[in-house]
Amino acid sequence: MKATKNTPKRSGQANTGKTSADQKGKANTTALEYIPSNKWFIPLIIALAVVPLIVMAHLYDHGLGKYTWFSGDAYAIDFFMYYKGVVLQLVAGVMIFVMCYLATKSKPSFITDKKSLSPMIAAGLFAVMTLVSSILSKHPKDAFFGGYEQFEGCLTVLSYVVCFMMAFGFARSEDIIKYVLNALVIGALIVGLIGALQTFGLNIFATPPVKGIISLFEFMNRDFDVNNSMDVVFSTLYNPNYVGSYVPLVLPFTLYLTICGENLSKKILAGVTSVSLIISLYGAMSLAGLIGTAVAVGVAFILFLPRVRKAIRIGAIAAASVAVVGALVIVISGGYIDRFLGEKESRVIENIKTDGYGLTITTETGKKIRAQLDEELLKTMGWSQDYPIEEKFTVTDKDTDEKIATKIEDIEEKNEQTGEVTGTKKHVTIDQEGYPAISFYIDMGQVAPELDPQGFGFLYDRFHVVEPSQGTDWSFSGEDDGSLRLCADAVGKLAKLKDVERAGFEGRYTFASGRGYIWACTIPTLKKYIFAGAGPDNFVYATPNDDFIGKDNWGYHGLINTKPHNMFLQIWVQDGLIALLAFLALYLIFIIRALKLSFGKNKAKAAGKAFSAWGVVAMTAIGTSAYMVAGVANDSIVCVAPVYWILLGIGYAAEHICRTQKDVSMPTTEEENTEAELA
């Protein structure tokens, strides 16, 4: 393609010179800037509209089986992340070559424009710290290429930044922006229609033809689900939570194009997309998504407030008030508030630490109880058969070393299937004022079938601790030296227990559907990652997944925490605090500029019924704000994150157009403003 340059103009003057065929209709551009044709943005469109749609099976060995806190299969099947990441990395690689080529045609304005420096520094710093965290990671393979369940390694995260730079640096004409956003509508329509069908009970991923295609017919003989629960709305985004991140991010653009599309057919297409996305959000029932959408409405109201007449403002305020009250009524009546806050609960046993031939139990009141078994008996095979627990077992206060009074109880044992009483078991129960009534008993258990393939019926000695309030029963067995270890899972792994530090959300660990517990475990780890993080996709190693007692207490038994359910905690832990600050700065710089275009001296024109750069700036501010709010309860994930980074880049490009073009500035006097409003 032969490059042509616009006619030189003074800084800030509108370009009205003739353009080549590739530049037709792109008069509103910065002087002396080369504007590429639409075809160069096909890789960006693939990242924006196609990547979120990819659903394909990937069988992999996650390598977590060596850890005592992992009790699943050695292999796992991923449908939603791996191939999205692969395709994204490929198109990001193409984008790098495209940007290098386009930079040879003329010096891009994002290099010469001083105001482009701050977002470039923020994006660059984020990328650098992500790379540094990956290099310093203790698990570099996961850090670079992605790990268990997430597949959002360094290469994928850096691809986000490449997408941002492509959109920010080169999509600097309204025609290019329209081209990209029209592609977004098509991709969002497919996401929305699949989600809408799931809302009405039709999950296309459960149908044999689609199931066969996305599994490459490799797993057709296996009983598998694309999603763990087929009765939820997840579209192609893995989880209802991410529908709650995607829809508020994209919906402002589809609604905007419904009003300001180029022609009737495109307006109808955008309108259908908007409706399907709204239905999907309703079906997903994502509280984070609903809150994000409410915030989007608030941001839209703020941005457009200076552009409407006083009477309209009053009406808008009244309508917004009614909407807010109505939303609160729906939320409260639907039980969302209760679900979000969670019930105020406590557990008698906060933690158990294995300590040689005994256990140290920490209670909710801070008491430390030492349960000690006889060392010599523990070293003898079959000790539980003849162990005189009432004689060879002591319970003391670890801090004072004083003996705690106990009582012996005969507790009935019942068959779990029939409920019939099969016998009695002798329990030792704490019986002293100021101490909880924790029970202890011993028995002999059968080894898991996985460890006994010949069916010999191997037995092993067990020591049990029973939490009185919930009745949770923890089973311990002895190592070769006799020291106690928790029987961590069904395959007989023995785990050493340690003190687990938690911070915040005491009594509210069920907050936000159990996020309170995860956040309480995550917060104490933050101080380790001020400079660099643990590495992308390394949260699974950084968080205390060996907190077996806490997991049992708060509904995470057998589950692996691979993410903190909070995008900002995720970035801090994995990429470091510096990367998080850079990520926030990139968003805040844009929001400040959007507000200046709304309230500053040189206000950009309102969009009206015509597509404009200012309208794109406003929609970007609205959508990205909703995404950031949803990020308080959701994570960054390859299903949605590329869309955020590209749309933010498009918003920056549109803001550049607004700043540098004379014909998009609003009159500055009150009289001229009045005339413009009347017009």
XYZ file of C-alpha atoms in Angstrom:
679
model
C 0.000 0.000 0.000
C 1.375 3.361 -0.972
C 1.611 5.699 2.013
C 0.337 9.250 1.760
C 0.588 12.012 4.281
C -2.008 14.595 5.149
C -1.404 18.172 4.209
C 0.680 19.875 6.914
C -1.401 22.006 9.269
C -0.723 23.922 12.417
C -1.054 22.007 15.669
C -4.717 21.580 16.594
C -6.028 22.564 13.147
C -8.453 20.236 11.426
C -7.152 18.299 8.461
C -9.184 19.066 5.354
C -6.651 18.004 2.750
C -7.319 15.327 0.167
C -6.487 11.785 1.073
C -5.703 8.585 -0.754
C -8.191 5.753 -1.212
C -6.974 4.124 1.997
C -7.627 7.365 3.852
C -10.993 8.242 2.345
C -13.370 9.646 4.889
C -10.625 10.078 7.488
C -10.269 13.815 7.399
C -10.616 14.229 11.142
C -7.050 13.203 11.943
C -3.978 14.783 13.395
C -1.886 16.792 10.995
C 1.088 15.054 9.421
C -0.078 11.671 10.762
C -0.206 8.615 8.541
C -3.569 6.852 8.845
C -3.434 3.144 7.917
C -6.238 1.328 6.174
C -8.687 -0.861 8.051
C -7.063 -4.107 6.960
C -4.143 -3.518 9.329
C -6.543 -3.801 12.283
C -7.772 -7.300 11.509
C -5.480 -8.805 14.216
C -6.914 -6.315 16.715
C -10.436 -7.313 15.695
C -9.599 -10.988 16.190
C -8.373 -10.221 19.724
C -11.444 -8.110 20.461
C -14.286 -10.069 18.888
C -13.059 -13.597 18.130
C -10.861 -14.531 21.107
C -13.742 -14.299 23.655
C -15.700 -16.792 21.512
C -13.113 -19.580 21.442
C -14.190 -22.718 23.308
C -12.031 -25.786 22.686
C -10.873 -28.716 24.817
C -7.292 -28.886 26.047
C -6.132 -31.845 28.129
C -3.076 -31.070 30.226
C -0.942 -32.230 33.133
C -1.072 -29.424 35.685
C 1.715 -30.787 37.882
C -0.058 -30.040 41.169
C -0.441 -33.655 42.228
C 2.795 -33.480 44.235
C 1.267 -31.005 46.692
C -0.617 -32.289 49.713
C -3.296 -29.622 49.240
C -4.219 -30.894 45.782
C -6.509 -33.900 45.682
C -7.780 -33.927 42.097
C -6.735 -35.880 39.025
C -3.270 -35.506 37.549
C -4.824 -34.315 34.285
C -7.438 -31.636 33.746
C -9.507 -30.473 30.778
C -9.757 -26.785 29.970
C -12.298 -25.417 27.524
C -12.240 -21.658 27.982
C -8.751 -20.303 28.562
C -5.893 -22.177 26.900
C -6.757 -21.704 23.246
C -7.987 -18.170 23.846
C -4.525 -17.407 25.176
C -2.772 -19.166 22.293
C -4.714 -17.264 19.636
C -4.282 -13.990 21.506
C -0.517 -14.467 21.680
C -0.368 -15.239 17.969
C -2.322 -12.160 16.925
C -0.322 -10.023 19.372
C 2.823 -11.218 17.628
C 1.337 -10.172 14.291
C 0.409 -6.792 15.800
C 4.004 -6.167 16.806
C 5.129 -6.586 13.187
C 2.226 -4.447 11.963
C 3.103 -1.640 14.367
C 6.757 -1.783 13.354
C 5.764 -1.536 9.696
C 3.300 1.301 10.219
C 5.885 3.197 12.270
C 8.119 3.267 9.171
C 5.461 5.070 7.151
C 5.569 8.121 9.400
C 6.300 8.884 13.010
C 3.081 7.958 14.924
C 1.483 10.791 16.876
C 1.630 8.827 20.121
C 5.408 9.289 19.919
C 5.296 13.032 19.195
C 2.296 13.866 21.397
C 3.477 14.777 24.892
C 0.151 13.795 26.434
C 0.622 10.265 25.138
C 3.700 9.866 27.298
C 1.929 9.223 30.622
C -0.312 6.345 29.448
C 2.628 4.832 27.572
C 4.748 4.941 30.725
C 1.942 3.365 32.757
C 1.368 0.563 30.238
C 5.109 0.018 29.827
C 5.738 -0.104 33.565
C 2.934 -2.624 33.996
C 4.449 -4.803 31.262
C 7.982 -4.537 32.666
C 6.947 -5.455 36.216
C 4.917 -8.388 34.913
C 8.006 -9.610 33.080
C 10.238 -9.064 36.130
C 7.779 -10.952 38.351
C 7.788 -13.822 35.866
C 11.577 -14.001 35.754
C 11.829 -13.982 39.560
C 8.985 -16.448 40.043
C 9.584 -19.735 41.848
C 7.341 -21.368 39.245
C 8.525 -19.786 35.976
C 6.756 -22.253 33.676
C 3.354 -21.263 35.034
C 4.431 -17.626 35.197
C 5.332 -17.431 31.504
C 2.941 -19.897 29.897
C 0.029 -20.029 32.336
C -0.989 -22.587 34.922
C -3.816 -24.577 36.390
C -7.298 -23.372 35.355
C -6.276 -19.787 34.504
C -3.754 -19.880 31.616
C -3.043 -16.176 32.032
C 0.746 -16.258 32.033
C 3.198 -13.503 31.231
C 2.938 -14.007 27.455
C -0.820 -13.552 27.643
C -0.618 -10.491 29.900
C 1.993 -8.879 27.655
C -0.361 -9.562 24.743
C -2.926 -7.363 26.508
C -0.435 -4.514 26.507
C 0.380 -5.061 22.823
C -3.341 -4.893 21.994
C -3.617 -1.662 23.984
C -0.668 -0.118 22.134
C -2.087 -1.089 18.742
C -5.451 0.494 19.539
C -4.009 3.508 21.352
C -1.226 4.263 18.901
C -2.732 3.587 15.505
C -6.551 3.632 15.648
C -6.534 7.420 15.426
C -9.353 8.115 13.019
C -13.089 7.844 13.525
C -13.407 5.482 10.556
C -10.950 3.006 12.078
C -12.673 3.232 15.444
C -16.038 2.580 13.803
C -14.576 -0.397 11.975
C -13.256 -1.896 15.189
C -16.432 -1.238 17.182
C -18.646 -2.726 14.476
C -16.608 -5.910 14.800
C -17.089 -5.753 18.566
C -20.856 -5.721 18.030
C -20.715 -8.943 16.018
C -18.575 -10.716 18.604
C -20.748 -9.450 21.461
C -23.877 -10.569 19.608
C -22.640 -14.163 19.567
C -21.668 -13.983 23.250
C -25.057 -12.478 24.060
C -27.130 -14.931 22.032
C -25.402 -17.957 23.584
C -25.953 -16.448 27.040
C -29.582 -15.604 26.259
C -30.235 -19.183 25.122
C -28.681 -20.459 28.345
C -30.933 -18.074 30.274
C -33.942 -19.785 28.706
C -32.582 -23.247 29.443
C -30.900 -24.104 26.134
C -27.182 -24.682 26.576
C -25.667 -25.271 23.148
C -22.515 -26.711 24.730
C -24.560 -29.617 26.051
C -25.802 -30.601 22.588
C -23.925 -33.538 20.990
C -22.858 -31.715 17.785
C -21.367 -28.713 19.577
C -19.966 -30.884 22.340
C -18.227 -33.005 19.740
C -16.769 -30.025 17.893
C -15.358 -28.219 20.917
C -13.901 -31.452 22.285
C -12.387 -32.307 18.892
C -14.336 -35.575 19.346
C -11.500 -36.679 21.633
C -13.521 -36.836 24.837
C -16.923 -37.858 23.474
C -16.781 -41.140 25.370
C -16.090 -39.323 28.622
C -18.756 -37.995 30.912
C -17.716 -34.350 31.078
C -19.335 -30.952 31.351
C -18.056 -27.872 29.567
C -18.915 -26.033 32.754
C -19.204 -27.591 36.203
C -22.853 -26.607 36.324
C -24.916 -26.682 33.169
C -27.790 -24.657 34.635
C -25.854 -21.378 34.858
C -25.280 -18.692 32.238
C -21.633 -18.510 31.243
C -21.826 -18.119 27.434
C -18.266 -18.540 26.124
C -16.772 -16.805 29.165
C -16.320 -19.789 31.542
C -18.273 -18.491 34.512
C -21.274 -16.253 35.307
C -18.897 -13.908 37.136
C -17.166 -13.073 33.872
C -20.458 -12.487 32.112
C -20.819 -9.900 34.878
C -17.514 -8.328 33.812
C -18.028 -8.530 30.047
C -21.564 -7.192 29.708
C -21.165 -3.884 31.638
C -17.909 -3.287 29.739
C -19.360 -3.830 26.264
C -22.991 -2.765 26.706
C -22.326 1.026 26.618
C -20.760 0.650 23.162
C -23.576 -1.482 21.739
C -26.207 0.917 23.125
C -24.279 3.863 21.697
C -24.110 2.244 18.257
C -27.811 1.441 18.501
C -28.420 5.200 18.606
C -25.471 6.480 16.577
C -24.831 3.686 14.093
C -24.032 4.484 10.472
C -27.256 3.086 9.049
C -30.462 1.390 10.059
C -29.193 -2.169 9.634
C -26.186 -1.545 11.893
C -28.396 0.152 14.453
C -30.730 -2.845 14.510
C -27.781 -5.228 14.843
C -26.393 -3.228 17.766
C -29.847 -3.092 19.341
C -30.310 -6.871 19.149
C -26.830 -7.285 20.620
C -27.711 -4.960 23.505
C -30.887 -6.873 24.306
C -29.106 -10.247 24.205
C -26.366 -8.951 26.521
C -28.935 -7.639 29.002
C -30.716 -11.016 29.002
C -27.387 -12.770 29.549
C -26.542 -10.510 32.483
C -29.948 -11.201 33.997
C -29.456 -14.946 33.547
C -25.954 -14.880 35.015
C -27.283 -13.194 38.173
C -23.837 -11.731 38.790
C -24.113 -9.216 41.615
C -20.749 -7.699 40.629
C -22.092 -7.255 37.100
C -25.280 -5.619 38.345
C -23.317 -3.228 40.554
C -20.955 -2.499 37.672
C -23.921 -1.690 35.440
C -25.335 0.656 38.082
C -21.967 2.420 38.286
C -21.941 2.689 34.500
C -25.268 4.529 34.651
C -23.848 6.885 37.270
C -20.731 7.635 35.224
C -22.858 8.254 32.130
C -25.018 10.695 34.088
C -21.931 12.615 35.263
C -20.318 12.791 31.829
C -23.431 13.990 30.039
C -24.677 16.301 32.786
C -23.080 19.482 31.323
C -24.647 18.777 27.934
C -28.342 18.883 28.697
C -30.727 21.662 29.560
C -31.768 22.410 33.099
C -35.246 20.919 32.708
C -33.800 17.741 31.259
C -31.312 17.561 34.126
C -34.100 17.713 36.684
C -36.016 14.994 34.854
C -32.890 12.875 34.543
C -32.141 13.221 38.243
C -35.713 12.229 39.094
C -35.590 9.241 36.728
C -32.207 8.172 38.072
C -33.523 8.405 41.645
C -36.508 6.229 40.785
C -34.220 3.737 39.047
C -31.873 3.568 42.028
C -34.729 3.077 44.492
C -36.268 0.431 42.247
C -32.941 -1.359 41.924
C -32.480 -1.345 45.697
C -35.952 -2.816 46.183
C -35.202 -5.590 43.676
C -31.815 -6.305 45.203
C -33.091 -6.388 48.775
C -36.216 -8.385 47.969
C -34.149 -10.821 45.922
C -31.842 -11.523 48.840
C -28.775 -10.153 47.069
C -27.718 -8.052 50.056
C -27.873 -11.031 52.402
C -26.004 -13.168 49.902
C -23.358 -10.482 49.509
C -22.819 -9.733 53.183
C -23.103 -13.348 54.259
C -24.255 -14.519 57.658
C -22.179 -13.526 60.654
C -20.708 -16.841 61.696
C -17.866 -18.216 63.754
C -16.141 -21.538 64.245
C -14.908 -22.861 67.573
C -11.661 -24.137 66.034
C -9.809 -21.501 64.011
C -6.680 -23.520 63.298
C -4.847 -26.742 64.094
C -1.078 -27.098 63.971
C 0.629 -30.493 63.857
C 3.387 -30.470 66.425
C 5.377 -33.673 66.751
C 3.290 -36.349 68.461
C 0.442 -34.002 69.216
C -1.622 -31.087 67.993
C -1.955 -27.420 68.943
C -5.522 -26.181 68.494
C -6.277 -22.446 68.285
C -9.842 -21.521 69.207
C -11.891 -18.525 68.124
C -11.240 -16.898 71.520
C -7.470 -17.219 71.119
C -7.040 -20.193 73.436
C -4.256 -22.601 72.459
C -5.006 -26.187 73.415
C -2.327 -28.861 73.288
C -3.576 -32.395 72.552
C -0.747 -34.879 73.232
C -0.681 -38.612 72.538
C 1.800 -41.113 73.911
C 4.916 -41.089 71.703
C 5.906 -44.738 72.186
C 2.463 -46.084 71.324
C 2.253 -43.912 68.204
C 5.370 -45.613 66.827
C 3.697 -49.025 67.047
C 1.653 -50.323 64.118
C -1.962 -50.898 65.101
C -1.718 -48.677 68.176
C -5.340 -47.567 67.870
C -6.626 -51.083 68.634
C -5.338 -51.231 72.203
C -4.760 -47.557 72.919
C -6.104 -46.595 76.383
C -7.019 -43.052 75.313
C -8.320 -42.152 78.761
C -4.885 -42.961 80.226
C -2.367 -42.141 77.481
C -3.858 -38.912 76.163
C -3.532 -35.451 77.763
C -5.050 -32.055 77.018
C -3.305 -28.940 78.330
C -3.328 -25.184 77.882
C -0.258 -24.518 75.729
C 0.348 -21.061 77.194
C 0.052 -21.998 80.891
C 0.950 -25.711 80.573
C -1.936 -26.482 82.946
C -3.997 -29.614 82.402
C -7.523 -29.112 81.057
C -10.316 -31.230 82.558
C -11.965 -33.790 80.266
C -14.722 -36.375 80.425
C -15.184 -39.771 78.766
C -18.298 -40.287 76.619
C -19.584 -43.268 74.682
C -20.886 -41.929 71.367
C -23.117 -44.020 69.118
C -21.791 -44.787 65.637
C -24.248 -45.105 62.770
C -24.121 -46.488 59.264
C -24.057 -43.518 56.898
C -26.377 -45.197 54.376
C -28.922 -46.890 56.632
C -28.637 -44.800 59.797
C -28.494 -47.944 61.905
C -26.439 -47.906 65.108
C -23.356 -50.080 64.582
C -21.688 -49.586 67.959
C -20.194 -47.014 70.264
C -16.952 -45.085 70.218
C -15.171 -43.738 73.272
C -14.680 -39.970 73.052
C -12.604 -37.683 75.269
C -14.364 -34.311 75.512
C -13.043 -31.128 77.091
C -15.106 -30.347 80.179
C -13.795 -27.148 81.749
C -15.254 -23.662 81.955
C -13.624 -21.230 79.534
C -12.746 -23.945 77.021
C -14.876 -25.279 74.141
C -16.188 -28.846 74.262
C -13.838 -30.228 71.596
C -13.938 -34.042 71.304
C -11.193 -36.535 70.497
C -11.332 -40.222 69.602
C -9.289 -42.913 67.835
C -10.147 -45.660 65.369
C -8.754 -47.633 62.472
C -9.685 -46.565 58.940
C -9.445 -48.316 55.597
C -6.967 -46.982 53.096
C -8.411 -45.353 49.968
C -9.011 -47.677 46.977
C -6.492 -45.686 44.941
C -3.759 -46.886 47.297
C -5.100 -50.441 47.488
C -5.712 -51.549 43.876
C -5.548 -55.252 44.812
C -8.329 -54.812 47.344
C -6.393 -56.151 50.346
C -8.305 -53.826 52.681
C -5.295 -52.141 54.256
C -6.074 -50.374 57.509
C -4.341 -47.490 59.240
C -4.537 -45.901 62.674
C -6.415 -42.607 62.992
C -6.779 -39.907 65.620
C -9.800 -37.591 65.311
C -10.599 -34.047 66.381
C -14.273 -33.012 66.329
C -15.261 -29.344 66.166
C -18.286 -28.934 68.478
C -20.294 -26.217 66.722
C -20.330 -27.697 63.202
C -19.401 -31.290 63.983
C -16.503 -31.223 61.510
C -14.335 -34.308 61.989
C -10.611 -34.049 61.150
C -8.694 -37.286 60.854
C -4.958 -37.604 61.603
C -2.578 -40.470 61.044
C 1.072 -41.094 61.845
C 4.172 -40.758 59.681
C 6.826 -43.473 59.812
C 8.298 -41.839 62.907
C 4.874 -41.735 64.549
C 4.342 -37.970 64.336
C 0.803 -36.936 63.432
C -0.275 -35.592 60.033
C -3.693 -34.639 58.701
C -5.308 -37.127 56.319
C -5.639 -34.455 53.665
C -7.667 -36.187 50.991
C -9.243 -39.388 49.730
C -6.001 -40.759 48.305
C -4.257 -40.818 51.662
C -1.974 -37.783 51.504
C -0.680 -36.804 54.936
C -0.215 -33.071 55.444
C 1.708 -31.143 58.050
C -0.409 -28.297 59.414
C 1.001 -24.883 60.262
C -0.277 -21.596 61.630
C -2.206 -19.711 58.938
C -2.328 -15.930 59.057
C -5.585 -14.225 58.137
C -6.490 -10.544 58.253
C -9.904 -8.921 58.174
C -13.441 -10.259 57.708
C -13.452 -12.031 61.090
C -16.892 -13.562 61.492
C -17.685 -12.551 57.898
C -15.714 -15.123 55.940
C -18.881 -15.869 53.938
C -18.908 -12.227 52.747
C -19.549 -11.896 48.991
C -20.246 -15.604 48.447
C -17.206 -16.726 50.418
C -14.785 -14.121 49.096
C -14.299 -12.838 52.633
C -12.330 -15.976 53.500
C -10.155 -15.791 50.357
C -9.450 -12.075 50.869
C -8.620 -12.649 54.545
C -6.032 -15.238 53.486
C -4.688 -13.023 50.682
C -4.233 -9.738 52.541
C -1.380 -10.962 54.818
C 0.606 -12.058 51.735
C 0.573 -8.603 50.126
C 3.556 -7.324 52.098
C 5.753 -9.855 50.284
C 5.019 -8.351 46.881
C 5.732 -4.633 47.084
C 8.304 -4.664 44.268
C 7.665 -7.805 42.249
C 4.877 -10.349 42.518
C 4.870 -14.113 42.785
C 4.477 -14.289 38.997
C 1.430 -14.488 36.703
C -0.745 -17.511 37.409
C 1.171 -18.118 40.632
C -1.611 -17.170 43.027
C -2.295 -20.862 43.560
C 1.167 -21.126 45.170
C 1.141 -17.751 46.934
C -2.140 -18.249 48.782
C -2.315 -20.703 51.723
C -3.997 -23.569 49.899
C -2.747 -25.746 52.752
C -5.165 -24.040 55.146
C -7.171 -27.247 55.450
C -8.935 -26.200 58.638
C -10.039 -22.838 57.246
C -11.232 -24.436 54.019
C -13.272 -27.013 55.897
C -14.729 -24.319 58.120
C -15.791 -21.977 55.332
C -17.007 -24.180 52.521
C -13.830 -24.730 50.509
C -13.177 -28.365 51.438
C -11.257 -30.042 48.618
C -11.225 -26.876 46.502
C -8.126 -25.145 45.158
C -7.959 -21.354 45.258
C -6.398 -20.373 41.938
C -7.493 -16.742 42.068
C -8.476 -14.195 44.743
C -11.781 -13.188 43.130
C -10.501 -9.620 43.110
C -8.619 -8.230 40.113
C -6.601 -5.767 42.175
C -5.454 -8.318 44.741
C -4.687 -10.644 41.847
C -2.401 -8.128 40.137
C -0.717 -7.168 43.422
C 0.052 -10.762 44.409
C 1.086 -11.949 40.955
C 2.729 -8.859 39.419
C 3.532 -6.706 42.441
C 2.291 -3.438 43.885
C 4.182 -1.347 41.309
C 2.359 -3.138 38.483
C -0.974 -2.586 40.237
C -0.302 1.149 40.601
C 0.621 1.349 36.910
C -2.581 -0.509 35.985
C -4.686 1.890 38.062
C -2.833 4.923 36.692
C -3.619 3.889 33.117
C -7.329 3.886 33.920
C -7.334 7.027 36.080
C -5.434 9.117 33.515
C -8.113 8.306 30.978
C -11.002 9.070 33.339
C -9.490 12.450 34.225
C -9.158 13.301 30.548
C -12.723 12.201 29.856
C -13.964 14.468 32.655
C -11.937 17.361 31.229
C -13.631 16.855 27.880
C -16.970 17.074 29.681
C -16.325 19.903 32.130
C -13.160 21.644 30.904
C -12.793 24.909 29.006
C -12.583 23.190 25.625
C -15.486 20.811 25.926
C -15.807 18.206 23.215
C -19.042 18.122 21.283
C -21.852 15.936 22.509
C -22.462 12.935 20.318
C -26.091 13.711 19.562
C -27.347 11.270 16.947
C -24.069 11.164 15.017
C -21.092 8.950 15.752
C -18.243 11.003 17.192
C -14.896 10.614 18.894
C -16.334 12.213 22.012
C -19.068 9.590 22.147
C -16.405 6.858 22.058
C -14.504 8.581 24.879
C -17.665 8.702 26.965
C -18.588 5.058 26.297
C -15.038 3.982 27.127
C -15.162 5.844 30.434
C -18.533 4.283 31.227
C -17.624 0.709 30.233
C -14.158 0.615 31.763
C -15.475 2.077 35.014
C -18.058 -0.700 35.193
C -15.332 -3.266 34.495
C -13.119 -1.883 37.256
C -15.980 -1.976 39.761
C -16.843 -5.551 38.779
C -13.138 -6.298 39.254
C -13.540 -5.826 42.996
C -15.272 -9.214 43.051
C -13.980 -10.730 39.779
C -10.546 -11.476 38.373
C -8.653 -10.596 35.257
C -9.138 -13.475 32.835
C -8.244 -14.051 29.196
C -11.957 -14.410 28.356
C -12.594 -10.706 29.053
C -9.348 -8.833 29.761
C -8.301 -8.352 26.088
C -11.603 -6.594 25.459
C -10.918 -4.168 28.310
C -7.387 -3.351 27.167
C -8.417 -2.821 23.539
C -11.422 -0.667 24.384
C -9.300 1.430 26.749
C -6.802 1.888 23.916
C -9.622 2.879 21.549
C -10.821 5.374 24.152
C -7.373 6.947 24.397
C -7.210 7.181 20.587
C -10.611 8.884 20.500
C -9.540 11.261 23.268
C -6.502 12.177 21.153
C -8.820 13.000 18.253
C -10.962 15.203 20.497
C -7.942 17.083 21.826
C -6.236 17.712 18.521
C -9.120 18.668 16.251
C -10.502 22.170 16.159
C -13.899 21.160 14.828
C -14.734 18.978 17.825
C -14.443 21.756 20.407
C -17.570 23.208 21.893
C -18.064 26.972 22.110
C -16.720 28.387 25.334
C -19.109 31.275 25.921
C -22.520 30.822 27.512
C -24.263 32.411 24.504
C -22.497 30.103 22.056
C -23.291 27.115 24.217
C -26.964 28.077 24.206
C -26.919 28.424 20.423
C -25.242 25.042 20.080
C -27.846 23.405 22.316
C -30.681 24.915 20.306
C -29.053 23.770 17.076
